[in-house]
Coordinates of C-alpha atoms and ligand atoms in Angstrom, one line a residue:
M348 CA 0.1 0.0 0.0
L349 CA 1.0 3.6 -0.6
K350 CA 0.9 5.5 2.5
G351 CA -0.8 9.0 2.4
Q352 CA 1.3 11.9 3.0
M353 CA -0.8 14.0 5.2
M354 CA 0.1 15.4 8.5
D355 CA -0.7 13.1 11.4
R356 CA -2.3 15.4 14.0
P357 CA -4.0 13.9 17.0
L358 CA -7.9 14.3 17.4
L359 CA -8.0 15.9 20.9
V360 CA -10.6 17.4 23.0
S361 CA -8.6 20.4 24.0
S362 CA -8.5 21.5 20.1
L363 CA -12.4 22.1 20.5
I364 CA -12.3 24.6 23.2
D365 CA -9.2 26.2 21.7
F366 CA -10.9 26.5 18.4
A367 CA -14.4 27.7 20.1
A368 CA -12.5 30.3 21.9
E369 CA -10.6 31.7 18.9
V370 CA -13.3 31.5 16.1
H371 CA -16.5 31.9 18.4
A372 CA -15.0 34.0 21.0
T373 CA -17.9 36.2 22.0
V374 CA -20.7 33.3 21.5
P375 CA -22.6 32.8 25.1
V376 CA -22.3 30.0 27.2
V377 CA -25.2 30.4 29.9
S378 CA -26.1 28.6 32.7
A379 CA -28.7 28.4 35.5
T380 CA -26.6 27.9 38.5
V381 CA -27.1 26.2 41.9
E382 CA -26.9 29.4 43.7
G383 CA -29.8 30.9 41.8
P384 CA -28.8 33.4 39.3
I385 CA -28.2 32.9 35.6
H386 CA -24.5 33.0 34.9
R387 CA -23.2 34.4 31.4
Q388 CA -19.8 33.9 29.9
T389 CA -18.4 33.6 26.3
Y390 CA -16.2 30.8 24.7
A391 CA -13.2 32.9 25.2
E392 CA -13.9 33.2 29.1
T393 CA -14.8 29.6 29.0
H394 CA -11.5 28.9 27.7
A395 CA -9.7 31.0 30.3
R396 CA -11.7 29.3 33.0
V397 CA -10.9 25.7 31.7
A398 CA -7.3 26.8 31.4
R399 CA -7.3 27.8 35.0
L400 CA -9.0 24.6 36.3
A401 CA -6.7 22.4 34.1
N402 CA -3.5 24.3 35.8
A403 CA -5.2 23.9 39.0
L404 CA -5.8 20.1 38.5
T405 CA -2.2 19.8 37.8
A406 CA -1.1 21.8 40.9
M407 CA -3.2 19.5 42.9
G408 CA -1.4 16.4 41.6
V409 CA -3.8 15.0 38.9
K410 CA -2.0 12.8 36.6
P411 CA -2.7 11.7 33.0
G412 CA -5.1 8.5 33.2
D413 CA -6.4 9.7 36.9
R414 CA -10.1 9.4 37.0
I415 CA -11.8 12.6 38.4
A416 CA -15.4 12.3 39.2
T417 CA -18.2 14.7 39.0
L418 CA -21.8 14.8 40.8
A419 CA -23.1 17.9 39.2
W420 CA -26.1 19.3 37.2
N421 CA -25.7 21.0 33.9
T422 CA -23.7 24.3 34.4
H423 CA -21.0 26.0 33.2
R424 CA -18.6 24.7 35.9
H425 CA -19.6 21.1 34.9
L426 CA -18.7 21.9 31.2
E427 CA -15.4 23.3 32.2
L428 CA -14.4 20.0 34.0
Y429 CA -15.3 18.2 30.8
F430 CA -12.7 20.2 28.9
A431 CA -10.0 20.7 31.6
I432 CA -9.9 17.0 32.9
S433 CA -9.5 15.6 29.6
G434 CA -7.4 18.4 28.3
I435 CA -4.6 17.2 30.6
G436 CA -5.1 13.8 29.8
A437 CA -7.0 12.6 32.8
V438 CA -10.6 11.0 32.6
C439 CA -13.8 12.9 33.3
H440 CA -16.0 10.3 35.1
T441 CA -19.7 11.7 35.5
I442 CA -21.7 10.0 38.2
N443 CA -25.5 10.1 37.9
P444 CA -26.6 11.3 41.4
R445 CA -30.0 9.6 40.8
L446 CA -28.3 6.3 41.2
F447 CA -29.0 4.3 44.3
P448 CA -26.2 5.0 46.8
E449 CA -24.9 1.3 46.9
Q450 CA -24.6 1.8 43.0
M451 CA -22.8 5.0 43.4
A452 CA -20.2 3.5 46.0
Y453 CA -19.8 0.6 43.4
I454 CA -18.6 2.8 40.5
V455 CA -16.6 5.0 42.5
R456 CA -14.5 2.3 43.8
H457 CA -14.5 0.4 40.4
A458 CA -13.6 3.3 38.7
E459 CA -10.8 4.3 41.3
D460 CA -11.7 7.8 41.4
T461 CA -9.3 9.8 43.3
T462 CA -11.1 13.2 43.3
L463 CA -14.7 14.2 43.4
F464 CA -16.1 17.6 42.3
F465 CA -19.7 18.1 43.4
D466 CA -22.6 20.7 43.3
T467 CA -23.4 22.0 46.9
T468 CA -26.9 20.3 46.2
F469 CA -25.4 16.8 46.8
L470 CA -23.3 17.8 50.1
P471 CA -25.4 15.8 52.3
L472 CA -25.1 12.9 49.9
V473 CA -21.5 13.0 49.7
E474 CA -20.9 13.2 53.4
K475 CA -23.1 10.3 54.0
L476 CA -21.1 8.5 51.3
R477 CA -17.6 9.5 52.3
A478 CA -17.1 6.3 54.2
V479 CA -17.7 4.2 51.2
F480 CA -15.9 6.3 48.7
E481 CA -12.6 5.0 49.7
P482 CA -10.2 5.9 46.8
I483 CA -11.5 9.5 46.7
R484 CA -8.7 11.6 48.5
T485 CA -9.8 15.0 47.3
Y486 CA -13.3 16.8 47.5
V487 CA -14.1 20.0 45.7
A488 CA -17.2 21.9 46.2
M489 CA -18.5 23.5 42.7
T490 CA -19.2 26.9 44.1
D491 CA -17.6 30.3 45.3
R492 CA -16.3 31.2 48.7
A493 CA -19.5 32.8 49.7
H494 CA -21.5 29.6 49.2
M495 CA -19.1 27.1 50.8
P496 CA -20.7 25.2 53.4
A497 CA -20.0 26.4 56.9
E498 CA -19.6 22.9 58.2
T499 CA -18.5 19.7 56.8
N500 CA -17.2 16.4 57.6
L501 CA -15.1 16.2 54.3
P502 CA -11.7 16.4 55.0
G503 CA -10.0 19.7 53.4
L504 CA -12.7 20.3 51.4
L505 CA -11.8 22.8 48.5
C506 CA -13.7 25.5 47.0
Y507 CA -13.9 25.5 42.8
E508 CA -13.9 29.2 42.5
D509 CA -10.7 29.5 44.9
L510 CA -9.0 27.1 42.7
L511 CA -9.6 29.0 39.6
A512 CA -8.7 32.3 41.0
A513 CA -5.3 30.9 42.2
A514 CA -4.3 29.6 38.7
S515 CA -3.1 30.9 35.4
P516 CA -5.5 31.4 32.6
S517 CA -3.2 30.5 30.0
I518 CA -2.3 26.9 29.0
V519 CA -0.5 25.1 26.1
W520 CA -2.3 21.8 26.0
P521 CA -0.2 18.6 26.1
E522 CA -0.3 16.4 23.0
F523 CA -0.8 12.9 23.5
D524 CA -2.2 9.6 21.4
E525 CA -5.9 10.5 20.3
N526 CA -6.9 7.1 21.6
T527 CA -6.1 8.1 25.2
A528 CA -9.1 7.8 27.6
C529 CA -11.2 11.0 28.0
A530 CA -14.4 10.3 29.6
L531 CA -16.0 7.5 31.7
C532 CA -19.6 6.9 31.9
Y533 CA -21.5 4.1 33.7
T534 CA -24.9 2.5 32.3
S535 CA -27.7 2.8 34.9
G536 CA -27.2 -0.7 35.9
T537 CA -31.1 -1.8 35.3
T538 CA -29.6 -5.4 35.4
G539 CA -26.8 -6.2 37.6
D540 CA -24.0 -3.7 38.4
P541 CA -23.5 -0.6 36.3
K542 CA -20.9 -1.0 33.5
G543 CA -18.4 1.4 32.4
A544 CA -18.1 3.0 28.8
L545 CA -14.5 4.7 28.3
Y546 CA -14.5 7.2 25.5
S547 CA -11.4 8.2 23.9
H548 CA -10.3 11.7 22.4
R549 CA -10.7 10.1 19.0
S550 CA -14.3 8.7 19.6
N551 CA -15.7 11.9 20.9
L552 CA -14.2 14.0 18.2
L553 CA -15.6 11.4 15.6
H554 CA -18.8 11.2 17.3
S555 CA -19.2 15.1 17.2
F556 CA -18.3 15.0 13.3
Y557 CA -21.0 12.3 12.7
V558 CA -23.6 13.9 14.8
V559 CA -23.3 17.3 13.0
A560 CA -23.4 15.5 9.7
S561 CA -26.6 13.9 10.6
A562 CA -28.5 16.5 12.6
Q563 CA -29.9 18.3 9.7
G564 CA -28.4 21.6 10.4
A565 CA -29.4 21.7 14.0
F566 CA -25.9 23.6 15.1
T567 CA -24.7 26.9 13.9
S568 CA -23.0 29.6 15.7
A569 CA -26.6 31.4 15.6
R570 CA -28.6 28.7 17.1
P571 CA -28.7 28.4 20.9
V572 CA -28.9 24.8 22.0
L573 CA -30.2 23.6 25.4
P574 CA -29.3 20.2 26.7
V575 CA -31.8 18.9 28.9
V576 CA -30.1 15.5 28.8
P577 CA -27.9 15.7 31.9
L578 CA -24.2 16.2 31.8
F579 CA -23.7 13.2 33.9
H580 CA -25.7 11.0 31.6
A581 CA -24.4 9.1 28.4
N582 CA -21.6 11.5 27.6
A583 CA -24.4 14.4 27.5
W584 CA -25.3 13.0 24.2
G585 CA -21.8 14.4 22.7
L586 CA -23.3 17.9 23.2
P587 CA -20.6 19.7 24.9
F588 CA -18.1 18.7 22.3
V589 CA -20.5 19.3 19.3
V590 CA -21.4 22.9 20.5
A591 CA -17.8 23.8 20.8
L592 CA -17.2 22.3 17.3
T593 CA -19.9 24.3 15.8
G594 CA -19.6 27.6 18.0
S595 CA -23.2 27.3 19.0
P596 CA -24.5 29.2 22.0
F597 CA -25.0 26.8 24.9
V598 CA -27.8 27.3 27.5
M599 CA -27.4 24.8 30.5
P600 CA -30.5 24.7 32.9
G601 CA -28.9 23.9 36.0
P602 CA -30.7 21.8 38.5
R603 CA -34.5 22.9 38.0
L604 CA -35.9 20.9 35.0
D605 CA -39.6 21.5 35.3
G606 CA -41.5 22.9 32.4
A607 CA -42.2 26.2 33.7
N608 CA -38.4 26.7 34.6
L609 CA -37.4 25.1 31.2
F610 CA -39.8 27.5 29.4
D611 CA -38.5 30.6 31.2
L612 CA -34.8 29.8 30.6
M613 CA -35.6 29.0 26.8
E614 CA -37.5 32.0 26.4
T615 CA -34.9 34.7 27.9
T616 CA -32.2 33.0 26.1
G617 CA -33.6 32.5 22.8
V618 CA -33.4 28.7 22.6
W619 CA -33.5 27.4 19.2
G620 CA -33.2 23.7 19.9
G621 CA -33.5 21.4 23.1
W622 CA -32.3 17.9 23.7
G623 CA -33.7 15.5 26.2
V624 CA -35.9 12.5 26.8
P625 CA -39.6 12.3 26.0
T626 CA -40.7 12.8 29.7
V627 CA -38.9 16.1 29.7
W628 CA -40.7 17.5 26.6
L629 CA -44.3 16.0 27.8
G630 CA -43.7 18.4 30.9
L631 CA -42.8 21.3 28.5
L632 CA -45.9 20.6 26.4
D633 CA -48.0 20.9 29.6
E634 CA -46.4 24.2 30.4
M635 CA -46.9 25.4 26.6
A636 CA -50.7 24.4 26.9
K637 CA -51.2 26.4 30.0
R638 CA -49.5 29.7 28.8
G639 CA -51.0 29.0 25.2
R640 CA -47.7 29.8 23.6
K641 CA -44.2 28.3 23.1
P642 CA -40.7 29.7 24.2
A643 CA -40.2 32.4 21.5
G644 CA -37.5 30.9 19.3
L645 CA -38.0 27.3 20.1
S646 CA -37.8 25.4 16.5
R647 CA -36.6 22.1 17.1
I648 CA -36.6 19.3 19.7
L649 CA -34.4 16.3 19.6
T650 CA -35.8 13.5 21.6
G651 CA -34.2 10.3 22.3
G652 CA -33.4 7.7 25.1
S653 CA -37.1 6.2 24.8
A654 CA -39.7 6.5 22.2
M655 CA -41.7 9.5 21.3
S656 CA -45.2 8.6 20.2
P657 CA -46.2 9.8 16.9
A658 CA -49.3 11.4 18.7
T659 CA -46.9 13.7 20.8
I660 CA -44.8 14.3 17.7
A661 CA -47.9 15.7 16.0
T662 CA -48.9 17.9 18.8
F663 CA -45.5 19.4 18.5
E664 CA -45.4 19.8 15.0
R665 CA -49.0 20.7 14.2
D666 CA -50.1 22.9 17.3
W667 CA -46.7 24.4 18.0
N668 CA -44.6 24.3 15.0
V669 CA -41.7 22.6 16.5
D670 CA -39.7 20.2 14.6
I671 CA -39.2 16.8 15.9
I672 CA -35.9 14.8 15.4
H673 CA -36.1 11.2 16.9
G674 CA -32.9 9.8 17.9
W675 CA -31.8 6.4 19.2
G676 CA -28.6 5.5 21.0
M677 CA -26.7 4.0 24.0
T678 CA -24.2 5.1 26.5
E679 CA -22.0 2.3 24.9
M680 CA -22.3 4.3 21.7
S681 CA -21.1 7.8 22.7
P682 CA -24.2 7.8 22.7
V683 CA -26.0 8.7 19.1
G684 CA -26.7 6.0 16.8
S685 CA -29.5 7.1 14.7
L686 CA -31.6 10.4 13.9
T687 CA -34.6 11.2 12.0
Q688 CA -33.2 12.0 8.4
L689 CA -36.2 12.7 6.0
S690 CA -35.8 12.6 2.2
A691 CA -37.4 15.5 0.3
A692 CA -40.4 13.3 -0.4
E693 CA -40.8 12.4 3.1
E694 CA -40.9 15.7 4.0
Q695 CA -43.6 16.7 1.7
L696 CA -45.9 14.1 3.2
P697 CA -49.3 15.0 4.9
L698 CA -48.7 15.2 8.8
E699 CA -50.1 11.8 9.8
E700 CA -47.6 10.1 7.5
R701 CA -44.8 12.4 8.3
V702 CA -45.1 11.8 12.0
A703 CA -45.6 8.0 11.6
I704 CA -42.0 8.0 10.1
K705 CA -40.6 10.4 12.7
G706 CA -41.9 7.9 15.3
R707 CA -39.4 5.4 14.0
Q708 CA -35.6 5.6 15.5
G709 CA -34.2 7.2 12.7
R710 CA -31.6 6.5 10.0
R711 CA -28.1 5.4 11.4
M712 CA -25.5 8.1 11.2
Y713 CA -22.3 8.0 9.1
G714 CA -20.0 5.9 11.1
V715 CA -22.4 3.4 12.8
E716 CA -23.1 0.3 11.2
M717 CA -26.0 -2.0 12.1
K718 CA -27.1 -5.5 11.6
I719 CA -30.0 -7.4 13.1
V720 CA -29.6 -11.1 13.8
D721 CA -31.8 -14.1 14.8
A722 CA -31.3 -16.3 18.0
D723 CA -28.3 -18.0 16.2
G724 CA -26.7 -14.9 15.2
R725 CA -27.5 -14.9 11.5
P726 CA -28.2 -11.5 9.9
Q727 CA -31.6 -10.7 8.9
P728 CA -32.7 -8.8 5.8
H729 CA -33.4 -5.0 6.1
D730 CA -37.0 -5.4 4.9
G731 CA -39.1 -3.8 7.3
T732 CA -40.6 -7.0 8.6
S733 CA -37.7 -9.1 9.8
Q734 CA -36.9 -8.8 13.4
G735 CA -33.6 -9.4 15.4
E736 CA -31.3 -8.2 18.1
L737 CA -29.7 -5.2 16.8
F738 CA -26.0 -5.2 16.8
V739 CA -23.8 -2.2 16.0
R740 CA -20.1 -1.4 15.0
G741 CA -18.2 1.8 14.7
A742 CA -15.5 4.0 16.0
T743 CA -17.8 5.6 18.4
V744 CA -18.8 2.2 19.9
I745 CA -17.3 0.5 23.0
S746 CA -15.0 -2.4 22.1
G747 CA -15.6 -3.8 25.7
Y748 CA -16.9 -2.5 29.1
Y749 CA -14.3 -0.9 31.3
A750 CA -12.3 -3.5 33.5
N751 CA -15.2 -5.7 33.1
P752 CA -14.3 -9.1 30.9
A753 CA -17.5 -10.8 32.0
A754 CA -19.8 -8.0 30.8
T755 CA -17.8 -7.5 27.7
A756 CA -17.7 -11.1 26.5
A757 CA -21.6 -11.2 27.0
A758 CA -22.2 -8.2 24.8
M759 CA -19.7 -8.7 21.9
D760 CA -20.4 -11.2 19.1
K761 CA -17.5 -13.2 17.4
D762 CA -17.2 -10.6 14.8
G763 CA -16.4 -7.8 17.2
W764 CA -20.0 -6.1 17.0
F765 CA -21.6 -4.8 20.1
G766 CA -25.1 -6.4 21.1
T767 CA -27.5 -3.6 22.1
G768 CA -30.0 -5.7 23.9
D769 CA -32.6 -4.1 21.6
V770 CA -35.0 -5.8 19.2
A771 CA -35.4 -4.1 15.9
T772 CA -36.3 -4.1 12.1
I773 CA -34.8 -2.1 9.5
T774 CA -36.5 -0.9 6.5
E775 CA -35.3 -1.2 3.0
D776 CA -34.6 2.4 3.0
G777 CA -32.8 2.5 6.2
W778 CA -35.1 3.3 8.8
L779 CA -34.6 1.9 12.2
V780 CA -37.6 0.8 14.1
L781 CA -37.2 -0.3 17.7
V782 CA -39.6 -3.0 18.6
D783 CA -38.4 -3.2 22.2
R784 CA -35.7 -3.7 24.8
T785 CA -35.4 -7.6 24.8
K786 CA -36.3 -7.5 28.6
D787 CA -39.5 -5.4 28.0
L788 CA -41.0 -7.4 25.1
V789 CA -44.3 -9.0 26.2
K790 CA -43.8 -12.7 25.3
S791 CA -47.5 -13.8 24.6
G792 CA -47.6 -17.2 23.7
G793 CA -45.5 -17.7 20.6
E794 CA -46.0 -14.0 19.6
W795 CA -44.0 -11.0 20.9
I796 CA -46.0 -7.7 21.6
S797 CA -43.9 -4.6 21.4
S798 CA -44.6 -2.5 24.5
I799 CA -43.7 0.7 22.5
D800 CA -46.2 -0.1 19.7
V801 CA -49.0 -0.4 22.5
E802 CA -47.9 2.7 24.4
N803 CA -47.6 4.7 21.3
A804 CA -51.2 3.9 20.3
A805 CA -52.4 4.4 24.0
I806 CA -51.0 7.8 24.0
G807 CA -52.9 8.6 21.1
C808 CA -56.1 8.1 22.9
P809 CA -57.9 11.3 23.9
G810 CA -58.0 11.8 27.7
V811 CA -54.5 9.8 28.2
A812 CA -51.4 11.8 29.1
N813 CA -49.1 9.1 29.2
A814 CA -48.9 5.3 29.1
A815 CA -46.6 2.2 29.9
V816 CA -46.9 -1.5 29.2
I817 CA -45.4 -4.2 31.1
A818 CA -45.8 -8.0 30.7
V819 CA -47.6 -9.5 33.6
P820 CA -47.8 -13.6 34.1
H821 CA -50.8 -15.3 32.3
P822 CA -51.5 -18.9 33.0
K823 CA -52.3 -19.7 29.3
W824 CA -50.4 -17.3 27.4
N825 CA -47.3 -17.1 29.7
E826 CA -47.3 -13.4 29.4
R827 CA -49.9 -10.6 28.7
P828 CA -49.8 -6.9 28.4
L829 CA -50.8 -4.6 31.2
L830 CA -51.5 -1.1 30.4
V831 CA -50.5 1.6 32.9
V832 CA -52.3 5.0 32.4
V833 CA -51.8 8.4 33.5
K834 CA -55.0 10.5 32.6
A835 CA -54.9 13.9 31.1
K836 CA -56.0 16.6 33.6
D837 CA -59.8 16.6 34.1
A838 CA -60.1 13.4 31.9
T839 CA -62.8 11.1 32.8
I840 CA -61.8 8.2 30.6
G841 CA -62.1 4.7 31.9
K842 CA -60.7 1.2 31.2
A843 CA -63.6 0.2 28.5
E844 CA -62.9 3.3 26.3
I845 CA -59.2 2.9 26.3
L846 CA -59.6 -0.6 25.3
A847 CA -62.1 -0.1 22.6
Y848 CA -59.8 2.6 21.1
L849 CA -57.0 0.5 21.3
G850 CA -59.0 -2.1 19.4
T851 CA -59.2 0.1 16.5
R852 CA -55.6 0.7 16.5
L853 CA -53.9 -2.7 17.0
A854 CA -54.2 -6.4 16.1
R855 CA -56.7 -8.2 18.9
W856 CA -53.9 -10.3 20.5
Q857 CA -51.7 -7.0 21.0
V858 CA -54.7 -5.2 23.1
P859 CA -53.8 -5.1 26.7
D860 CA -55.6 -7.5 29.0
D861 CA -56.3 -4.8 31.6
V862 CA -55.8 -1.1 32.3
V863 CA -54.7 0.4 35.7
F864 CA -54.7 4.3 36.4
V865 CA -51.8 6.0 38.3
E866 CA -51.2 9.5 39.2
A867 CA -47.6 9.3 37.9
L868 CA -45.3 6.8 36.4
P869 CA -41.9 5.9 38.1
L870 CA -38.9 7.2 36.4
T871 CA -35.3 5.7 36.1
A872 CA -32.2 7.6 37.2
T873 CA -32.0 8.9 33.7
G874 CA -35.8 10.1 33.5
K875 CA -37.5 7.2 31.5
I876 CA -40.1 5.2 32.6
S877 CA -38.9 2.6 35.0
K878 CA -40.6 -0.6 33.7
K879 CA -38.6 -2.5 36.4
D880 CA -40.4 -0.5 39.0
L881 CA -43.7 -1.2 37.5
R882 CA -43.1 -4.8 37.2
A883 CA -42.2 -5.0 40.7
L884 CA -45.4 -3.0 41.6
Y885 CA -47.8 -5.0 39.6
A886 CA -46.0 -8.6 40.1
D887 CA -49.1 -9.9 41.8
H888 CA -51.5 -8.4 39.4
R889 CA -54.1 -11.1 38.2
L890 CA -55.7 -10.6 35.0
Ligands
ADP1377 P1 -30.1 3.8 30.3 O1 -29.8 2.5 30.5 O2 -29.7 4.6 31.7 O3 -31.6 4.3 30.0 P2 -29.0 4.4 27.6 O4 -29.5 5.8 27.6 O5 -27.7 4.0 27.4 O6 -29.2 4.3 29.2 O7 -30.4 3.5 27.4 C1 -30.1 3.1 25.8 C2 -31.4 2.3 25.6 O8 -32.7 3.3 25.7 C3 -31.4 1.6 24.4 O9 -30.7 0.3 24.2 C4 -32.8 1.6 24.1 O10 -33.4 0.4 24.5 C5 -33.4 2.8 24.7 N1 -33.6 4.0 23.5 C6 -32.7 4.8 23.5 N2 -33.4 5.7 22.6 C7 -34.5 5.3 22.1 C8 -35.7 5.5 21.2 N3 -35.6 6.5 20.4 N4 -36.9 4.7 21.4 C9 -36.8 3.6 22.0 N5 -35.9 3.3 23.1 C10 -34.7 4.1 23.0

């Protein structure tokens, strides 16, 4: 082979923040704060603070490869940690504060985190867990001197703003191999212990390029982007890197994520696009209905992490002129795998047909290969009907779990593809249609019932605000679907009407055997409906 003769420059995360500070110096980075007020800085100022933080980390003795943990909301300080930690070759380990304490203790030990940066919201939690956070030697409160706790049992607790004030704002980043680890994120461990996805500088940069290429113009330096997806979850969907790459104004919502707070923040900052899970957008829809308008400027919502029903998509598009992009991905994939990418002809379709397509999980991004396989691992055709477990491959997909050979062996096939645990079909023209998580499918007799299909239909029923389907044991069919419904405000709808409605939308064997009504659905640590909790709650439910 003849080798190409181009420069071999490493793809490093530090190059992104350098670029944003130079080319998009005055573009704003806005953040709601734990302390209360809205904080504003530019990319140039962000860079100076990132440099100060990186210098402070080095002065504290942080070495390349060290795992530095965060327990924090979406704020400018958390963003600064993303860049400063990876910039010096250390690993930013974001911990999900909504995990069970035992899970947090497990991952701190497993990752061997040496330092923990935390928002003061989490002070009581950190103080309580200190005894089981054995590897952590240094604690830093992410606040200024005025808001430091008066008393704490944390030894030598440091103050974030003091560290920055004492350090130099200039830095020449070290250069190293682009395959160096830069960030670590654990799955939420719905089955067994959480498992770590260890991202590299290269994978995070490539992921940013792929996302920008597939996100249909979502990122420009004129379009403010709001991540509702937490910076502590799934690599923040790659957004911190993408906005630096594109110079997009970045608006972070801090700790208050209810519909009213999001609405106000979006409106005052002119947010153009929001990224988050469907539950958050249902909250925003409620708020929009209450106020009779949308946040001025809001044009695009990217929803992912669980399915958004075509009925909800239609409400956003028809009633509010908000364009929905539906994405699918996993922590293990950096995390985006596919996004809605309509052809010109599909864009022209009448609303109902268009939202049906947008209810699918998108088309794969460049860089993420997909195959569906049967129980024996044989690839199935992409014909829109053949189902199988979805496997993926690409430079932004894990090649194994961090320090976990058993989980790695269980997840990878013999050809090196990663098994997602999702069951899917893929259409001839490349649309991914997620049938279900393997463990959420309802195995009724010889047939599989997709909980997603039934939920999507139920959410379309007038009077139903939200719905979830779980399998419950059945003496004859092994499992049958139970529908759990949250009614819309003031709705009087009952079980018989919902089942009758579903009878017109689903095949007879797919219609749930029973409906129960609840005030609210239990959510997981990442804001998705917790099927595990629902299954436990209705374990004794008799059909
Ligand atoms: P967690 O396990 O904490 O939810 P992930 O975000 O990594 O963490 O979860 C990935 C899983 O979420 C996928 O394997 C899939 O089952 C589900 N998922 C993600 N996006 C979608 C979507 N658009 N529609 C349906 N399910 C989705």
